[in-house]
């Protein structure tokens, strides 16, 4: 199917992109394009309005790369899943990002799909949101006025993940002592998108766990924290039975939303396994 015609723009700087984005009407941004162009076909098929302009972010060098700035890790929006997998800076507990990236889609998708596209596409089941909320990341955007806006990943997804700005980068404060576990269950052997995913992160302190963060993606709502379970874990002692006991403290509505019995069961299996790993 041929797409409806549009004018393609390939700016080389963020300023140029912002200028085009502000000046032109009916515009869509393109990162890797893996969702965007399918979406444009779908809109055409349904007889809905398609954009007059597409602005590709691909040639903007300032939107590429992963770097360390003091204690923070900076991941620019146009970083691909392949680049995450190959990045030597993602070591220790930050290899969780590699671990998530390597299960996303297929090799050609990972070669094109970007962190920015994954975070801003507003499909509830994508996986970078869970990782970013779990790592307490901040997301940075550039608005039409050229001003930077920073919002925590948790707040961004809590408020519906909608933006009219250009997402530029994520920043993550390193915390080498935290233990972090990410689990995802795929929907079916044929379709490698997740049925569910979750992340558990905690700071072990002797017999206790502190600063526990449990992030759930039930793939129906955006990634969210299970504060009830977090409270339980922060108040408990580390023990071999904690993972089993924790299952009685999961905030049920987060896991039950339109869920099949299989999905609810798989949540419990994945959660128990993740907490067992944390408490080892
Ligand atoms: C077959 C297939 C399997 C997949 N499997 C998985 C999976 O298992 N797990 C998973 O997490 N994901 C999966 N994905 C999603 C994939 O990882 C990509 O994240 C996703 O396709 C979008 O990334 P992209 O860079 O191609 O974005 P694009 O398609 O270019 O853009 C997506 C949307 O984000 C907007 N956008 C992009 N960049 C910015 C920016 N910087 N600022 C503001 N808005 C922006 C665009 O305007 C567009 O609306 C899969 C995708 C496919 C096609």
CSV table of C-alpha atoms and ligand atoms in Angstrom, one decimal:
chain,number,residue,atom,x,y,z
A,1,UNK,CA,0.0,0.0,0.0
A,2,UNK,CA,1.3,3.4,-0.9
A,3,UNK,CA,1.3,6.0,1.8
A,4,UNK,CA,-0.6,9.3,1.3
A,5,UNK,CA,1.9,11.9,0.1
A,6,UNK,CA,3.7,14.0,2.7
A,7,UNK,CA,6.8,16.3,2.7
A,8,UNK,CA,9.8,14.7,4.3
A,9,UNK,CA,12.2,16.8,6.3
A,10,UNK,CA,15.6,15.7,7.7
A,11,UNK,CA,17.0,18.5,9.9
A,12,UNK,CA,20.5,18.2,11.2
A,13,UNK,CA,20.1,20.0,14.5
A,14,UNK,CA,17.6,20.0,17.3
A,15,UNK,CA,17.0,23.8,16.8
A,16,UNK,CA,16.2,23.2,13.1
A,17,UNK,CA,13.8,20.3,14.1
A,18,UNK,CA,12.1,22.5,16.7
A,19,UNK,CA,11.7,25.3,14.2
A,20,UNK,CA,10.1,23.0,11.6
A,21,UNK,CA,7.9,21.3,14.3
A,22,UNK,CA,6.6,24.7,15.4
A,23,UNK,CA,6.2,26.3,12.0
A,24,UNK,CA,4.6,23.4,10.0
A,25,UNK,CA,1.1,22.2,10.7
A,26,UNK,CA,-0.1,18.6,10.8
A,27,UNK,CA,3.4,17.1,11.5
A,28,UNK,CA,4.6,13.7,12.8
A,29,UNK,CA,8.1,13.0,14.1
A,30,UNK,CA,10.0,10.0,12.9
A,31,UNK,CA,12.6,8.2,15.0
A,32,UNK,CA,13.3,4.6,13.7
A,33,UNK,CA,10.0,4.6,11.8
A,34,UNK,CA,9.0,1.0,12.9
A,35,UNK,CA,5.7,2.1,14.3
A,36,UNK,CA,5.1,5.4,12.5
A,37,UNK,CA,4.8,4.1,9.0
A,38,UNK,CA,2.6,1.2,9.9
A,39,UNK,CA,0.4,3.7,11.8
A,40,UNK,CA,0.2,6.0,8.7
A,41,UNK,CA,-0.9,3.0,6.6
A,42,UNK,CA,-3.6,2.2,9.2
A,43,UNK,CA,-4.8,5.8,9.2
A,44,UNK,CA,-5.1,5.7,5.4
A,45,UNK,CA,-6.9,2.4,5.5
A,46,UNK,CA,-9.4,3.8,7.9
A,47,UNK,CA,-9.9,7.0,5.8
A,48,UNK,CA,-8.5,9.1,8.6
A,49,UNK,CA,-6.3,12.2,8.3
A,50,UNK,CA,-2.6,11.6,7.7
A,51,UNK,CA,0.2,14.1,8.2
A,52,UNK,CA,1.3,16.6,5.6
A,53,UNK,CA,4.9,16.6,7.0
A,54,UNK,CA,7.2,14.0,8.5
A,55,UNK,CA,10.3,15.2,10.4
A,56,UNK,CA,13.0,12.6,10.6
A,57,UNK,CA,15.3,12.9,13.7
A,58,UNK,CA,17.8,10.5,12.2
A,59,UNK,CA,20.4,13.0,11.1
A,60,UNK,CA,20.5,14.9,14.4
A,61,UNK,CA,23.9,14.0,15.9
A,62,UNK,CA,22.9,15.6,19.3
A,63,UNK,CA,20.1,13.0,19.7
A,64,UNK,CA,22.5,10.0,19.4
A,65,UNK,CA,24.6,8.2,21.9
A,66,UNK,CA,25.0,7.0,25.5
A,67,UNK,CA,27.3,8.8,27.9
A,68,UNK,CA,28.2,9.1,31.6
A,69,UNK,CA,28.0,12.6,33.2
A,70,UNK,CA,29.2,12.4,36.8
A,71,UNK,CA,26.9,9.9,38.5
A,72,UNK,CA,24.3,10.0,35.7
A,73,UNK,CA,23.9,7.9,32.6
A,74,UNK,CA,22.5,9.8,29.7
A,75,UNK,CA,20.7,7.9,26.9
A,76,UNK,CA,19.8,10.1,23.9
A,77,UNK,CA,16.4,9.5,22.3
A,78,UNK,CA,17.8,8.2,18.9
A,79,UNK,CA,19.8,5.4,20.6
A,80,UNK,CA,18.7,2.1,19.0
A,81,UNK,CA,18.0,-1.2,20.8
A,82,UNK,CA,21.2,-2.6,19.1
A,83,UNK,CA,23.2,0.3,20.5
A,84,UNK,CA,22.0,-0.4,24.0
A,85,UNK,CA,22.9,-4.1,23.6
A,86,UNK,CA,26.5,-3.1,22.6
A,87,UNK,CA,27.1,-0.3,25.0
A,88,UNK,CA,30.1,-0.9,27.4
A,89,UNK,CA,28.8,1.7,29.9
A,90,UNK,CA,25.8,-0.5,30.7
A,91,UNK,CA,27.5,-2.7,33.2
A,92,UNK,CA,26.7,-3.8,36.8
A,93,UNK,CA,23.0,-3.4,37.5
A,94,UNK,CA,22.6,-1.2,34.5
A,95,UNK,CA,22.9,-4.2,32.2
A,96,UNK,CA,19.2,-4.5,32.8
A,97,UNK,CA,18.8,-2.1,29.8
A,98,UNK,CA,20.8,-4.6,27.6
A,99,UNK,CA,18.7,-7.4,28.9
A,100,UNK,CA,15.5,-5.7,28.0
A,101,UNK,CA,16.7,-4.5,24.6
A,102,UNK,CA,17.9,-7.9,23.5
A,103,UNK,CA,14.3,-9.4,23.8
A,104,UNK,CA,12.6,-6.6,21.9
A,105,UNK,CA,11.2,-7.6,18.5
A,106,UNK,CA,13.5,-9.1,15.9
A,107,UNK,CA,17.1,-8.2,14.8
A,108,UNK,CA,15.9,-5.8,12.0
A,109,UNK,CA,13.5,-4.1,14.5
A,110,UNK,CA,16.3,-3.7,17.1
A,111,UNK,CA,18.5,-2.2,14.5
A,112,UNK,CA,16.0,0.6,13.8
A,113,UNK,CA,13.8,1.0,16.9
A,114,UNK,CA,14.9,3.7,19.2
A,115,UNK,CA,14.6,4.4,23.0
A,116,UNK,CA,12.7,7.6,22.2
A,117,UNK,CA,10.2,5.9,19.9
A,118,UNK,CA,9.7,3.2,22.4
A,119,UNK,CA,9.0,5.7,25.2
A,120,UNK,CA,6.8,8.1,23.2
A,121,UNK,CA,4.8,5.9,20.9
A,122,UNK,CA,2.0,5.5,23.5
A,123,UNK,CA,1.5,1.8,23.0
A,124,UNK,CA,1.0,0.5,26.5
A,125,UNK,CA,3.0,-2.7,26.1
A,126,UNK,CA,6.4,-1.4,25.1
A,127,UNK,CA,9.1,-2.2,27.6
A,128,UNK,CA,11.4,0.8,28.0
A,129,UNK,CA,8.7,2.6,30.2
A,130,UNK,CA,9.0,-0.1,32.8
A,131,UNK,CA,12.8,0.1,32.8
A,132,UNK,CA,12.8,3.9,33.0
A,133,UNK,CA,10.2,4.1,35.9
A,134,UNK,CA,12.1,1.3,37.7
A,135,UNK,CA,15.4,3.1,37.4
A,136,UNK,CA,13.8,6.4,38.5
A,137,UNK,CA,14.8,8.1,35.3
A,138,UNK,CA,14.1,11.6,34.3
A,139,UNK,CA,12.8,12.3,30.8
A,140,UNK,CA,13.9,15.5,29.0
A,141,UNK,CA,12.0,17.2,26.2
A,142,UNK,CA,12.5,20.3,24.1
A,143,UNK,CA,9.4,22.4,23.5
A,144,UNK,CA,8.5,24.8,20.7
A,145,UNK,CA,9.9,27.7,22.7
A,146,UNK,CA,13.3,25.9,22.8
A,147,UNK,CA,13.0,25.4,26.5
A,148,UNK,CA,13.9,22.1,28.1
A,149,UNK,CA,11.3,20.3,30.2
A,150,UNK,CA,12.2,17.5,32.6
A,151,UNK,CA,9.7,15.1,34.0
A,152,UNK,CA,10.2,11.9,35.9
A,153,UNK,CA,9.4,8.8,33.9
A,154,UNK,CA,6.9,7.8,36.6
A,155,UNK,CA,5.0,11.1,36.3
A,156,UNK,CA,5.1,11.0,32.5
A,157,UNK,CA,3.5,7.6,32.3
A,158,UNK,CA,1.1,8.3,35.1
A,159,UNK,CA,-0.2,11.3,33.2
A,160,UNK,CA,-0.8,9.4,29.9
A,161,UNK,CA,2.6,9.7,28.1
A,162,UNK,CA,1.3,12.4,25.8
A,163,UNK,CA,3.7,15.0,24.5
A,164,UNK,CA,3.7,17.8,21.9
A,165,UNK,CA,7.5,18.2,22.4
A,166,UNK,CA,10.6,16.5,21.1
A,167,UNK,CA,12.0,13.9,23.6
A,168,UNK,CA,15.7,14.4,23.7
A,169,UNK,CA,17.1,12.1,26.3
A,170,UNK,CA,16.7,10.1,29.5
A,171,UNK,CA,18.9,10.6,32.5
A,172,UNK,CA,19.4,7.9,35.1
A,173,UNK,CA,21.3,8.3,38.4
A,174,UNK,CA,23.5,5.3,39.0
A,175,UNK,CA,23.0,3.3,42.1
A,176,UNK,CA,25.5,0.5,42.0
A,177,UNK,CA,24.3,-1.0,45.3
A,178,UNK,CA,20.8,-1.6,44.1
A,179,UNK,CA,19.7,-5.1,43.0
A,180,UNK,CA,17.5,-5.0,40.0
A,181,UNK,CA,15.6,-7.7,38.3
A,182,UNK,CA,13.5,-7.4,35.1
A,183,UNK,CA,11.2,-10.1,33.8
A,184,UNK,CA,9.0,-10.3,30.8
A,185,UNK,CA,6.7,-13.0,29.5
A,186,UNK,CA,6.0,-13.1,25.8
A,187,UNK,CA,2.5,-13.1,24.4
A,188,UNK,CA,2.9,-16.3,22.4
A,189,UNK,CA,5.7,-18.3,20.8
A,190,UNK,CA,4.7,-16.8,17.4
A,191,UNK,CA,4.3,-13.2,18.5
A,192,UNK,CA,7.2,-11.8,20.4
A,193,UNK,CA,5.6,-8.8,22.1
A,194,UNK,CA,5.2,-9.0,25.8
A,195,UNK,CA,2.1,-10.3,27.6
A,196,UNK,CA,3.4,-8.6,30.8
A,197,UNK,CA,6.6,-7.3,32.2
A,198,UNK,CA,7.8,-6.2,35.6
A,199,UNK,CA,10.8,-4.8,37.3
A,200,UNK,CA,11.8,-5.1,41.0
A,201,UNK,CA,14.6,-3.0,42.4
A,202,UNK,CA,15.8,-2.8,46.1
A,203,UNK,CA,18.7,-1.7,48.2
A,204,UNK,CA,19.6,-4.5,50.5
A,205,UNK,CA,20.6,-3.3,54.0
A,206,UNK,CA,21.6,-6.2,56.2
A,207,UNK,CA,18.5,-8.3,56.9
A,208,UNK,CA,16.2,-5.6,55.3
A,209,UNK,CA,15.3,-4.3,51.9
A,210,UNK,CA,15.0,-0.5,51.5
A,211,UNK,CA,13.9,1.8,48.7
A,212,UNK,CA,12.0,-1.1,47.0
A,213,UNK,CA,10.5,-0.2,43.7
A,214,UNK,CA,8.1,-2.6,41.9
A,215,UNK,CA,7.0,-1.6,38.5
A,216,UNK,CA,4.3,-3.4,36.6
A,217,UNK,CA,3.3,-3.3,32.9
A,218,UNK,CA,0.1,-5.2,32.5
A,219,UNK,CA,0.2,-4.1,28.8
A,220,UNK,CA,-3.3,-2.5,29.2
A,221,UNK,CA,-2.3,0.5,31.3
A,222,UNK,CA,1.0,2.3,31.1
A,223,UNK,CA,3.8,1.1,33.5
A,224,UNK,CA,2.9,1.8,37.1
A,225,UNK,CA,4.3,1.1,40.6
A,226,UNK,CA,2.8,-1.4,43.0
A,227,UNK,CA,3.2,0.7,46.1
A,228,UNK,CA,1.3,-1.8,48.3
A,229,UNK,CA,3.8,-4.5,47.5
A,230,UNK,CA,6.7,-2.0,47.9
A,231,UNK,CA,5.5,-1.1,51.4
A,232,UNK,CA,5.3,-4.7,52.4
A,233,UNK,CA,8.8,-5.5,51.1
A,234,UNK,CA,10.3,-2.4,52.9
A,235,UNK,CA,8.7,-3.5,56.2
A,236,UNK,CA,9.7,-7.2,55.9
A,237,UNK,CA,12.9,-9.0,56.7
A,238,UNK,CA,14.8,-10.7,53.9
A,239,UNK,CA,14.1,-14.4,54.1
A,240,UNK,CA,13.6,-17.5,52.0
A,241,UNK,CA,9.8,-17.2,52.4
A,242,UNK,CA,9.5,-13.5,51.5
A,243,UNK,CA,8.9,-14.1,47.8
A,244,UNK,CA,6.0,-16.5,48.6
A,245,UNK,CA,4.5,-14.1,51.3
A,246,UNK,CA,4.8,-11.1,49.0
A,247,UNK,CA,2.3,-12.7,46.6
A,248,UNK,CA,-0.5,-12.0,49.2
A,249,UNK,CA,0.4,-8.2,49.1
A,250,UNK,CA,0.2,-7.6,45.4
A,251,UNK,CA,-2.2,-4.7,44.6
A,252,UNK,CA,-4.8,-6.9,42.9
A,253,UNK,CA,-6.5,-4.4,40.5
A,254,UNK,CA,-3.1,-3.7,38.8
A,255,UNK,CA,-2.8,-7.3,37.8
A,256,UNK,CA,-6.5,-8.2,37.3
A,257,UNK,CA,-7.4,-5.6,34.6
A,258,UNK,CA,-9.2,-7.6,31.9
A,259,UNK,CA,-6.7,-10.3,32.6
A,260,UNK,CA,-7.1,-14.0,31.8
A,261,UNK,CA,-6.4,-16.5,34.5
A,262,UNK,CA,-3.2,-17.5,32.6
A,263,UNK,CA,-1.9,-13.9,32.7
A,264,UNK,CA,-2.7,-13.5,36.4
A,265,UNK,CA,-0.9,-16.8,37.1
A,266,UNK,CA,2.1,-15.7,35.1
A,267,UNK,CA,2.3,-12.4,37.0
A,268,UNK,CA,2.6,-14.4,40.2
A,269,UNK,CA,5.2,-16.8,38.8
A,270,UNK,CA,7.3,-13.9,37.4
A,271,UNK,CA,6.9,-11.8,40.7
A,272,UNK,CA,7.9,-14.7,42.9
A,273,UNK,CA,10.9,-15.5,40.8
A,274,UNK,CA,12.0,-11.8,40.7
A,275,UNK,CA,11.7,-11.4,44.5
A,276,UNK,CA,13.5,-14.6,45.1
A,277,UNK,CA,16.4,-13.3,43.0
A,278,UNK,CA,16.4,-10.0,44.9
A,279,UNK,CA,16.4,-11.7,48.3
A,280,UNK,CA,19.2,-14.3,47.5
B,1,LIG,C1,7.3,-6.5,15.0
B,1,LIG,C2,7.6,-5.6,16.2
B,1,LIG,C3,7.9,-6.2,17.4
B,1,LIG,C4,8.1,-5.4,18.5
B,1,LIG,N1,8.4,-6.0,19.7
B,1,LIG,C5,8.6,-5.2,20.8
B,1,LIG,C6,8.8,-5.8,22.1
B,1,LIG,O1,8.8,-7.0,22.2
B,1,LIG,N2,9.0,-4.9,23.1
B,1,LIG,C7,9.0,-3.6,23.0
B,1,LIG,O2,9.2,-2.9,23.9
B,1,LIG,N3,8.8,-3.0,21.8
B,1,LIG,C8,8.6,-3.8,20.7
B,1,LIG,N4,8.4,-3.2,19.5
B,1,LIG,C9,8.4,-1.7,19.4
B,1,LIG,C10,9.8,-1.2,19.0
B,1,LIG,O3,10.7,-1.5,20.0
B,1,LIG,C11,9.9,0.3,18.9
B,1,LIG,O4,10.1,0.9,20.1
B,1,LIG,C12,8.7,1.0,18.3
B,1,LIG,O5,8.5,0.4,17.1
B,1,LIG,C13,8.9,2.5,18.1
B,1,LIG,O6,10.3,3.0,17.9
B,1,LIG,P1,10.8,3.8,16.7
B,1,LIG,O7,12.1,4.3,17.0
B,1,LIG,O8,10.7,3.0,15.4
B,1,LIG,O9,9.7,5.0,16.6
B,1,LIG,P2,8.8,5.6,15.4
B,1,LIG,O10,8.0,4.5,14.8
B,1,LIG,O11,9.7,6.4,14.5
B,1,LIG,O12,7.9,6.6,16.2
B,1,LIG,C14,6.9,6.1,17.1
B,1,LIG,C15,6.1,7.3,17.7
B,1,LIG,O13,6.9,8.0,18.6
B,1,LIG,C16,7.0,9.4,18.2
B,1,LIG,N5,8.4,9.8,18.5
B,1,LIG,C17,9.5,9.1,18.1
B,1,LIG,N6,10.6,9.7,18.6
B,1,LIG,C18,10.2,10.8,19.3
B,1,LIG,C19,10.8,11.9,20.0
B,1,LIG,N7,12.1,11.9,20.1
B,1,LIG,N8,10.0,12.8,20.6
B,1,LIG,C20,8.7,12.8,20.5
B,1,LIG,N9,8.0,11.9,19.8
B,1,LIG,C21,8.7,10.9,19.2
B,1,LIG,C22,6.7,9.4,16.7
B,1,LIG,O14,6.2,10.6,16.3
B,1,LIG,C23,5.7,8.3,16.6
B,1,LIG,O15,4.4,8.8,17.0
B,1,LIG,C24,8.1,-3.9,18.4
B,1,LIG,C25,7.9,-3.4,17.1
B,1,LIG,C26,7.6,-4.1,16.0
B,1,LIG,C27,7.3,-3.5,14.7
